[in-house]
Amino acid sequence: MAAFSSLTDRLSSAFKHLRSKGKLSESDIDGTIREIRRALLDADVALEVVRSFTAQIRERALGEEVSKALNPAQQVVKIVNDELTKVLGSGVDRPLNFAKYPPTVIMLAGLQGAGKTTLAGKLGYWLKDSGHTPLLVAADLQRPNAVTQLQVVGERAGVPVFAPEKGVQNGGNAISLPWFTKGDPVKVARDSIDYAREKMYDTVIIDTAGRLGVDEDLMKQARNIRDAVNPQEVLFVIDAMIGQDAVRTAQAFNDGVNFTGVVLSKLDGDARGGAALSVASVTGKPILFASTGEGLKDFEIFHPDRMASRILDMGDILTLIEHAQKQFDEEESRKAAEKIAEGSFGLDDFLEQLQQVRKLGSMKKLLGMMPGMAAHRQELEQFDDKEIDRTEAIIRSMTPAERRDTKIIDGSRRARIAAGAGVSVSKVNALLQRFEQAAKMMKRMSGGTGMPGMGGIPGFGGPGGKSKRKDKKSKKKGGKSGNPMRREAEERALRERLSGESSGSESNDVAGSAFAKPQQPNLQNLPEGLQELMNSENSNQDNQLPPNFGGGLAGLFGK
């Protein structure tokens, strides 16, 4: 996240010099902790939080868990990750508290400009997407056009808004006083509960007024609304860019309205995000949600362990997987996998996959969840999300036949496609070249050959893991020897075996070998019918096989 980018870079550089050392001395650990302290203070983390955090790290780093570790540097990183997770609220990660009998009442509180109104729409959209029926309540009757803003946000989110009072409307040259309130916000909040019960809404989200600073009038109004509706959740919305003032503001609201959870807003900003590392630790209240952008979908559950991993540049693969499982169509993915295995994956299929990827959101955000991306932040910042739009435009400028078979796209066709997509011919050439390379690789991996030294991909058909060397060995097995003398001996032994003659060797080698001496059959172990035949008067008196059997049959009864 952008708010933690500077902190991530500083912490990564603090760990860099540890990786080359097999054993860490006390001075090495003190130097690393000094860099961590500076990085946290620069990120506007509260001083008492920094002191407690670094003291815990030093105590554990000088203990046996580092001195006895095979890789001390990685062990120090693990300790920092564990302690950072505790600071962010480990052990208090929980979902919303829903009422046993609807409606569940959620009250939003915070300073003006923290993003409460926008967050109300995001929370309503998230609840609606989770199967609930939320109702937004416009109880901010003080800020000019706050009610109108909530109605617009609610319309975009597809969530109804309860707004019996219009509040302060600022139009033309009218000037509103900051303490002026048109209507009773407490009555609006109380009436919204009855309206929700009547219309069968199971969740009520109350947007309250804020101030530019903490004052008694703000706290009194918030307490009156809280006492009137008895909410299951009082969420304190705090701007992640507020800096060192975050602790004082959070403590004031905690004393004033006793909030039950925290929501971090504007985490996509490029200011220092020390508030997130201070609020949960100082107040003891969990951070429940994080707002990561301006869109309605830029809203996620806050997981302390995952946020700690992001800050330490270890990625957030679990959140990425959750987004993918939510947006990707499993049936379409299965069909695409089958086409890849068959080698019939075309540009139409590629376009469908591209559209599914776009549902996940910004590519910058997705790539930022990958581990180790801090080292590539400059390239990531230069990535243009509109590149996906250009790729889609190029593919849509092709005919269905051209999408199925790119080999028919000659020079004149490429010029026509480039003109239709509004790009240069070189862009079309680059796309086709990348697609052909990717198709070859997918076909190779689905065919079982895989990458060098690796088998095929499971589930994509093909041998799936057999190496060429094994196949060659299995083909050679049972064939003729490459040694001329040995091959001649094998052929001679085979002829003797078929003719029933002895090889002339008196060796006691195990029968069945190419050089073993053929043994006489044990006539006592013959089947009953054949035994009678052998004992009959017409049988050979020397206890040998009949002449018409041919001595070659003797080899079949050998051991």
XYZ file of C-alpha atoms in Angstrom:
559
model
C 0.000 0.000 0.000
C 1.200 3.497 -0.842
C 0.845 4.734 2.745
C 3.466 2.234 3.907
C 5.820 2.348 0.920
C 8.420 4.520 2.640
C 8.293 2.387 5.798
C 8.670 -0.780 3.712
C 11.763 0.579 1.975
C 13.365 1.628 5.254
C 12.726 -1.708 6.955
C 13.988 -3.648 3.923
C 17.249 -1.704 3.949
C 17.578 -2.307 7.710
C 17.519 -6.075 7.157
C 19.755 -6.054 4.091
C 23.124 -6.066 5.894
C 22.070 -8.969 8.146
C 21.671 -11.472 5.318
C 25.410 -11.819 4.672
C 26.191 -12.749 8.286
C 26.073 -16.297 9.589
C 26.103 -15.184 13.226
C 24.735 -11.952 14.657
C 26.479 -10.037 17.382
C 24.815 -7.721 19.873
C 26.075 -4.702 17.930
C 24.502 -6.064 14.715
C 21.136 -6.386 16.427
C 21.400 -2.950 18.060
C 22.224 -1.388 14.683
C 19.211 -3.032 13.060
C 16.877 -1.967 15.876
C 18.207 1.589 15.583
C 17.256 1.637 11.890
C 13.827 0.180 12.673
C 13.263 2.883 15.317
C 14.138 5.639 12.873
C 11.906 4.142 10.186
C 8.901 3.975 12.533
C 9.374 7.502 13.842
C 9.680 8.820 10.282
C 6.373 7.059 9.503
C 4.680 9.051 12.319
C 4.191 6.073 14.611
C 3.528 7.156 18.204
C 6.677 7.348 20.344
C 5.379 5.060 23.113
C 4.457 2.448 20.521
C 7.943 2.633 18.978
C 9.645 2.225 22.363
C 7.571 -0.804 23.333
C 7.937 -2.350 19.871
C 11.740 -2.045 19.659
C 12.206 -3.220 23.271
C 10.313 -6.433 22.529
C 12.314 -7.042 19.363
C 15.641 -6.523 21.161
C 14.686 -8.849 23.996
C 13.735 -11.656 21.621
C 16.584 -11.036 19.158
C 19.213 -11.373 21.904
C 17.622 -14.593 23.135
C 18.266 -18.198 22.156
C 15.782 -18.296 19.264
C 18.179 -16.191 17.161
C 21.507 -17.456 18.453
C 20.540 -21.084 17.761
C 18.803 -20.419 14.439
C 20.298 -21.790 11.221
C 19.604 -18.441 9.535
C 19.724 -15.662 12.154
C 18.797 -12.898 9.690
C 15.552 -14.622 8.709
C 14.808 -15.260 12.373
C 15.124 -11.534 13.122
C 12.724 -10.753 10.259
C 10.289 -13.302 11.696
C 10.517 -11.669 15.127
C 9.823 -8.233 13.616
C 6.874 -9.698 11.694
C 5.425 -11.260 14.868
C 5.792 -8.073 16.914
C 4.409 -5.911 14.099
C 1.367 -8.185 13.925
C 0.844 -7.700 17.672
C 1.071 -3.913 17.305
C -1.537 -3.998 14.520
C -3.917 -5.949 16.731
C -3.096 -9.642 16.694
C -5.631 -11.646 18.650
C -8.471 -9.139 18.158
C -9.114 -9.850 14.477
C -12.895 -10.364 14.342
C -15.920 -9.835 12.094
C -18.757 -7.424 12.736
C -21.056 -8.057 15.690
C -24.510 -8.663 14.232
C -27.655 -8.342 16.336
C -29.540 -11.475 17.285
C -32.762 -9.792 16.160
C -32.407 -7.386 13.189
C -31.688 -4.675 12.455
C -27.979 -4.498 13.299
C -27.054 -0.855 13.955
C -23.604 0.429 12.921
C -22.684 3.999 13.844
C -19.803 5.829 12.132
C -17.853 8.473 14.058
C -14.754 10.539 13.314
C -13.375 13.917 12.360
C -14.649 15.840 9.357
C -12.775 14.865 6.224
C -11.860 11.385 7.475
C -14.076 9.830 4.804
C -17.117 8.688 6.819
C -19.718 9.364 4.112
C -17.766 7.568 1.393
C -17.027 4.742 3.804
C -20.749 4.392 4.587
C -21.365 3.663 0.896
C -18.464 1.187 0.731
C -19.618 -0.620 3.858
C -23.169 -0.750 2.507
C -21.928 -2.150 -0.807
C -19.801 -4.766 1.016
C -22.734 -5.842 3.213
C -25.044 -6.020 0.206
C -22.478 -8.153 -1.631
C -22.333 -10.423 1.450
C -26.078 -11.093 1.308
C -27.374 -8.436 3.724
C -29.973 -5.696 3.133
C -28.354 -2.482 4.437
C -29.898 0.963 4.869
C -27.838 4.175 4.940
C -28.974 6.930 7.320
C -28.083 10.592 6.693
C -27.596 11.929 10.230
C -24.940 14.490 9.263
C -27.149 17.569 9.053
C -24.325 20.003 9.696
C -21.881 19.756 6.804
C -23.151 21.454 3.639
C -24.593 18.978 1.121
C -23.593 15.968 3.275
C -27.063 14.432 2.818
C -26.895 14.919 -0.959
C -23.444 13.304 -1.039
C -24.688 10.258 0.871
C -27.636 9.924 -1.518
C -25.271 9.972 -4.514
C -22.953 7.414 -2.887
C -25.929 5.220 -1.962
C -27.253 5.340 -5.528
C -23.845 4.245 -6.889
C -23.688 1.411 -4.346
C -27.270 0.333 -4.965
C -28.141 0.844 -1.287
C -31.246 2.850 -0.185
C -30.772 5.998 1.920
C -33.025 7.208 4.741
C -32.902 11.016 4.581
C -36.036 12.713 6.019
C -34.062 15.930 6.615
C -32.077 17.692 3.903
C -29.638 19.302 6.326
C -27.575 22.303 5.317
C -27.806 22.940 1.593
C -25.098 25.218 0.258
C -26.098 26.694 -3.077
C -25.240 29.873 -4.914
C -23.638 32.467 -2.658
C -25.106 31.092 0.578
C -22.633 30.663 3.440
C -23.319 28.153 6.203
C -21.999 28.563 9.731
C -19.899 25.634 11.000
C -22.019 25.151 14.144
C -25.387 25.450 12.346
C -27.525 22.280 12.087
C -30.780 22.141 10.148
C -32.851 19.357 11.730
C -32.411 16.964 14.638
C -29.838 14.219 13.889
C -30.822 12.246 17.010
C -34.457 12.029 15.871
C -33.338 11.019 12.354
C -31.229 8.197 13.787
C -34.044 7.002 16.081
C -36.668 7.079 13.314
C -34.362 5.120 10.984
C -34.533 2.059 13.255
C -38.346 1.970 13.061
C -38.183 2.474 9.293
C -35.680 -0.382 8.936
C -37.911 -2.751 10.924
C -40.919 -1.751 8.848
C -39.132 -2.220 5.505
C -37.220 -5.387 6.640
C -33.681 -4.006 6.400
C -31.299 -6.121 8.473
C -28.470 -3.553 8.829
C -28.553 0.194 9.502
C -25.445 2.345 8.866
C -25.639 5.806 10.481
C -23.425 8.548 9.045
C -22.835 11.169 11.754
C -21.383 14.677 11.654
C -17.735 15.504 12.251
C -15.658 18.488 13.222
C -12.339 19.855 12.090
C -11.070 19.108 15.602
C -12.154 17.259 18.719
C -14.610 19.358 20.788
C -17.303 18.755 23.382
C -20.218 19.618 21.043
C -19.103 16.869 18.635
C -18.819 14.300 21.421
C -22.151 15.266 22.966
C -24.030 14.839 19.675
C -22.292 11.504 19.016
C -23.140 10.262 22.541
C -26.788 11.296 22.141
C -27.074 9.376 18.856
C -25.357 6.346 20.410
C -27.708 6.347 23.411
C -30.769 6.755 21.150
C -30.071 3.768 18.876
C -27.883 1.447 21.043
C -25.635 0.347 18.153
C -23.973 -3.061 18.024
C -20.890 -1.419 16.472
C -19.475 2.096 16.833
C -16.772 2.390 14.172
C -14.168 5.111 14.489
C -13.091 6.233 10.997
C -9.565 7.629 10.988
C -7.541 9.081 8.152
C -4.331 7.033 7.717
C -2.534 10.266 6.769
C -3.330 12.078 10.025
C 0.135 11.393 11.468
C 1.105 11.839 15.120
C -2.302 13.358 15.961
C -3.891 9.940 15.408
C -3.276 8.769 18.979
C -4.750 11.888 20.634
C -7.817 11.826 18.362
C -8.391 8.107 18.892
C -8.132 8.433 22.675
C -10.578 11.366 22.675
C -13.192 9.438 20.662
C -12.636 6.321 22.747
C -13.325 8.303 25.927
C -16.247 10.156 24.311
C -18.237 7.415 22.540
C -16.355 4.237 23.500
C -16.016 2.970 19.922
C -15.821 -0.792 19.319
C -13.651 -0.880 16.200
C -11.482 1.193 13.885
C -11.661 1.718 10.130
C -8.585 3.053 8.315
C -9.323 5.270 5.326
C -7.098 6.668 2.546
C -4.512 3.893 2.738
C -3.861 4.494 -0.957
C -2.422 7.939 -0.187
C 1.294 8.577 -0.372
C 1.532 10.195 3.066
C 3.099 8.371 5.998
C 0.688 5.805 7.467
C 1.842 5.685 11.080
C -1.742 5.965 12.357
C -2.402 2.312 11.556
C 0.526 1.237 13.728
C -0.536 3.433 16.649
C -4.322 3.316 17.059
C -4.856 -0.399 17.721
C -1.950 -0.575 20.155
C -2.887 2.563 22.139
C -6.671 2.083 22.330
C -6.766 -1.719 22.438
C -9.624 -1.663 19.908
C -9.325 -3.776 16.736
C -8.935 -2.397 13.228
C -11.838 -4.020 11.369
C -11.701 -2.564 7.853
C -9.377 -0.663 5.529
C -10.311 1.643 2.669
C -7.701 1.344 -0.072
C -9.019 3.605 -2.843
C -11.809 5.814 -4.127
C -13.908 3.067 -5.737
C -16.724 1.270 -3.923
C -14.832 -2.023 -4.198
C -11.654 -0.572 -2.680
C -12.659 -1.831 0.741
C -11.390 -4.907 2.557
C -11.345 -6.651 5.902
C -8.244 -5.734 7.879
C -6.038 -8.711 8.773
C -3.132 -7.718 11.076
C -0.873 -10.570 9.970
C -1.395 -9.838 6.271
C -0.793 -6.113 6.750
C 2.431 -6.876 8.627
C 3.548 -9.048 5.707
C 2.834 -6.215 3.258
C 4.788 -3.711 5.327
C 7.788 -6.079 5.461
C 7.568 -6.660 1.673
C 6.530 -10.297 2.142
C 3.397 -9.923 0.036
C -0.228 -10.784 0.726
C -0.939 -13.905 -1.279
C -3.992 -14.924 0.796
C -5.877 -11.708 -0.022
C -4.917 -12.088 -3.680
C -6.293 -15.651 -3.721
C -9.514 -14.530 -2.025
C -10.032 -11.821 -4.652
C -9.398 -14.327 -7.451
C -11.799 -16.917 -6.029
C -14.466 -14.239 -5.679
C -14.194 -12.819 -9.191
C -13.078 -15.704 -11.409
C -15.646 -17.976 -13.012
C -14.626 -21.536 -12.130
C -16.365 -23.052 -15.152
C -14.690 -20.618 -17.550
C -11.306 -21.305 -15.949
C -11.827 -25.061 -16.384
C -12.697 -24.622 -20.061
C -9.626 -22.429 -20.561
C -7.434 -25.102 -18.949
C -8.860 -27.737 -21.293
C -8.181 -25.545 -24.324
C -4.623 -24.956 -23.165
C -4.142 -28.719 -22.846
C -5.551 -29.253 -26.346
C -3.483 -26.429 -27.831
C -6.626 -24.614 -29.037
C -6.353 -21.579 -26.747
C -7.017 -18.557 -28.985
C -7.216 -14.801 -28.670
C -10.958 -15.001 -27.879
C -10.148 -17.124 -24.837
C -7.302 -14.785 -23.926
C -9.722 -11.842 -24.079
C -12.142 -13.584 -21.700
C -9.340 -14.259 -19.223
C -8.211 -10.630 -19.515
C -11.703 -9.412 -18.664
C -11.790 -11.651 -15.587
C -8.445 -10.254 -14.438
C -9.822 -6.717 -14.798
C -12.570 -7.581 -12.304
C -9.892 -7.953 -9.626
C -9.152 -4.229 -9.798
C -6.015 -2.251 -10.499
C -3.066 -4.275 -11.769
C -0.764 -2.083 -9.685
C -2.592 -3.147 -6.548
C -2.531 -6.820 -7.544
C 1.182 -6.749 -8.338
C 1.796 -4.914 -5.067
C 0.494 -7.969 -3.192
C 3.313 -10.090 -4.591
C 6.360 -10.688 -2.360
C 9.500 -8.666 -3.084
C 7.787 -5.963 -5.150
C 9.384 -3.156 -3.131
C 12.543 -3.604 -5.203
C 10.480 -2.988 -8.366
C 8.397 -0.076 -7.099
C 9.639 2.299 -9.780
C 8.630 -0.084 -12.575
C 5.324 -0.705 -10.787
C 4.580 3.003 -10.587
C 5.300 3.366 -14.305
C 2.892 0.553 -15.185
C -0.096 1.900 -17.087
C -3.404 0.143 -16.349
C -4.674 1.436 -19.703
C -2.284 -0.998 -21.391
C -4.937 -3.667 -20.786
C -7.501 -1.461 -22.575
C -5.159 -1.138 -25.569
C -4.640 -4.889 -25.681
C -8.394 -5.440 -25.616
C -8.857 -2.864 -28.399
C -6.290 -4.661 -30.611
C -7.997 -8.033 -30.148
C -11.464 -6.593 -30.801
C -10.193 -5.033 -34.048
C -9.498 -8.538 -35.396
C -11.986 -10.693 -37.271
C -13.171 -13.963 -35.635
C -10.993 -15.927 -38.065
C -7.931 -13.877 -37.144
C -8.537 -14.454 -33.444
C -8.779 -18.209 -33.985
C -5.655 -18.430 -36.153
C -3.067 -15.681 -35.793
C -0.933 -17.184 -38.582
C -3.202 -15.665 -41.255
C -2.494 -12.123 -40.015
C -0.145 -10.722 -42.638
C 1.236 -7.211 -43.059
C -1.902 -5.625 -44.539
C -4.108 -7.190 -41.863
C -1.792 -5.893 -39.127
C -2.007 -2.377 -40.558
C -5.831 -2.606 -40.605
C -5.932 -3.907 -36.992
C -3.585 -1.133 -35.823
C -5.744 1.523 -37.473
C -8.899 0.072 -35.931
C -7.394 -0.028 -32.433
C -5.752 3.383 -32.695
C -2.254 2.029 -32.020
C 0.927 1.552 -34.021
C 1.672 -1.601 -36.016
C 4.580 -2.337 -33.673
C 2.074 -2.685 -30.788
C 0.125 -5.267 -32.805
C 3.340 -7.126 -33.664
C 4.421 -7.153 -30.022
C 1.057 -8.549 -28.874
C 1.054 -11.321 -31.484
C 4.646 -12.239 -30.703
C 3.986 -12.445 -26.957
C 0.828 -14.477 -27.516
C 2.605 -16.966 -29.797
C 5.423 -17.400 -27.285
C 2.944 -17.907 -24.464
C 0.928 -20.402 -26.561
C 4.066 -22.425 -27.287
C 5.030 -22.506 -23.627
C 1.511 -23.500 -22.520
C 1.371 -26.231 -25.158
C 4.786 -27.494 -24.112
C 3.879 -27.567 -20.428
C 0.472 -29.160 -21.038
C 2.124 -31.818 -23.222
C 4.086 -33.143 -20.281
C 7.540 -31.947 -21.258
C 7.284 -28.967 -18.935
C 10.140 -26.700 -18.101
C 13.674 -28.108 -18.184
C 14.081 -30.557 -15.325
C 10.362 -30.471 -14.517
C 7.393 -32.607 -15.456
C 4.154 -31.516 -17.056
C 1.436 -29.597 -15.261
C -0.990 -31.910 -13.382
C -4.502 -31.757 -14.749
C -3.469 -30.570 -18.206
C -3.228 -34.005 -19.817
C -0.086 -35.517 -21.269
C 2.369 -37.842 -19.574
C 2.691 -35.365 -16.734
C 6.093 -35.939 -15.325
C 7.830 -38.658 -17.341
C 11.228 -37.547 -18.455
C 12.716 -38.291 -21.838
C 15.629 -40.111 -20.237
C 13.266 -42.584 -18.599
C 11.428 -43.127 -21.843
C 14.681 -43.870 -23.615
C 15.653 -46.367 -20.944
C 12.310 -48.112 -21.184
C 12.652 -48.337 -24.959
C 16.113 -49.915 -24.684
C 14.913 -52.482 -22.181
C 14.540 -55.877 -23.903
C 16.369 -54.769 -27.078
C 19.596 -56.063 -28.576
C 22.915 -55.258 -26.964
C 25.152 -52.733 -28.628
C 28.208 -54.980 -28.033
C 28.726 -57.215 -31.144
C 30.293 -60.131 -29.213
C 27.630 -60.065 -26.533
C 24.872 -59.794 -29.140
C 26.280 -62.836 -30.982
C 26.362 -64.812 -27.713
C 22.780 -63.850 -26.948
C 21.589 -64.901 -30.406
C 23.464 -68.212 -30.192
C 21.951 -68.929 -26.758
C 18.489 -68.118 -28.092
C 18.917 -70.519 -31.033
C 20.122 -73.279 -28.692
C 17.220 -72.670 -26.349
C 14.684 -72.951 -29.153
C 16.313 -76.109 -30.537
C 16.479 -77.717 -27.084
C 20.230 -78.232 -27.277
C 22.651 -77.573 -24.500
C 24.876 -74.563 -24.745
C 27.818 -76.825 -23.824
C 28.431 -74.909 -20.648
C 28.475 -76.821 -17.383
C 27.787 -73.663 -15.446
C 25.192 -73.745 -12.693
C 23.826 -70.316 -13.622
C 20.242 -69.623 -12.792
C 17.885 -70.969 -15.464
C 16.208 -68.308 -17.526
C 19.473 -66.534 -18.211
C 20.610 -66.400 -21.809
C 23.636 -68.530 -20.855
C 21.907 -70.976 -18.503
C 22.009 -74.710 -19.204
C 18.562 -76.092 -20.119
C 17.333 -78.433 -17.404
C 15.382 -81.649 -17.929
C 11.763 -81.294 -16.871
C 10.655 -82.695 -13.537
C 8.128 -85.303 -14.655
C 6.747 -85.656 -11.138
C 5.271 -82.152 -11.256
C 3.388 -82.588 -14.535
C -0.409 -82.273 -14.684
C -2.310 -85.467 -14.035
C -3.373 -86.027 -17.662
C 0.106 -85.454 -19.000
C 1.611 -87.649 -16.250
C -0.601 -90.554 -17.364
C 0.488 -89.969 -20.930
C 4.119 -90.087 -19.892
C 3.583 -93.312 -17.932
C 1.609 -95.059 -20.666
C 3.059 -97.885 -22.722
C 3.362 -95.626 -25.738
C 5.492 -93.182 -23.835
C 9.256 -93.071 -23.982
C 10.703 -95.689 -21.582
C 13.727 -93.512 -20.852
C 11.417 -91.076 -19.163
C 12.014 -88.567 -21.963
C 9.484 -86.518 -23.856
C 7.840 -88.078 -26.917
C 9.656 -87.445 -30.188
C 6.742 -85.489 -31.652
C 7.019 -82.944 -28.830
C 10.430 -81.906 -30.117
C 13.111 -81.322 -27.582
C 12.410 -77.607 -27.767
C 9.545 -78.033 -25.316
C 12.041 -78.883 -22.605
C 12.806 -75.157 -22.189
C 9.207 -74.455 -21.225
C 9.431 -76.682 -18.163
C 12.809 -75.411 -16.967
C 13.166 -73.464 -13.777
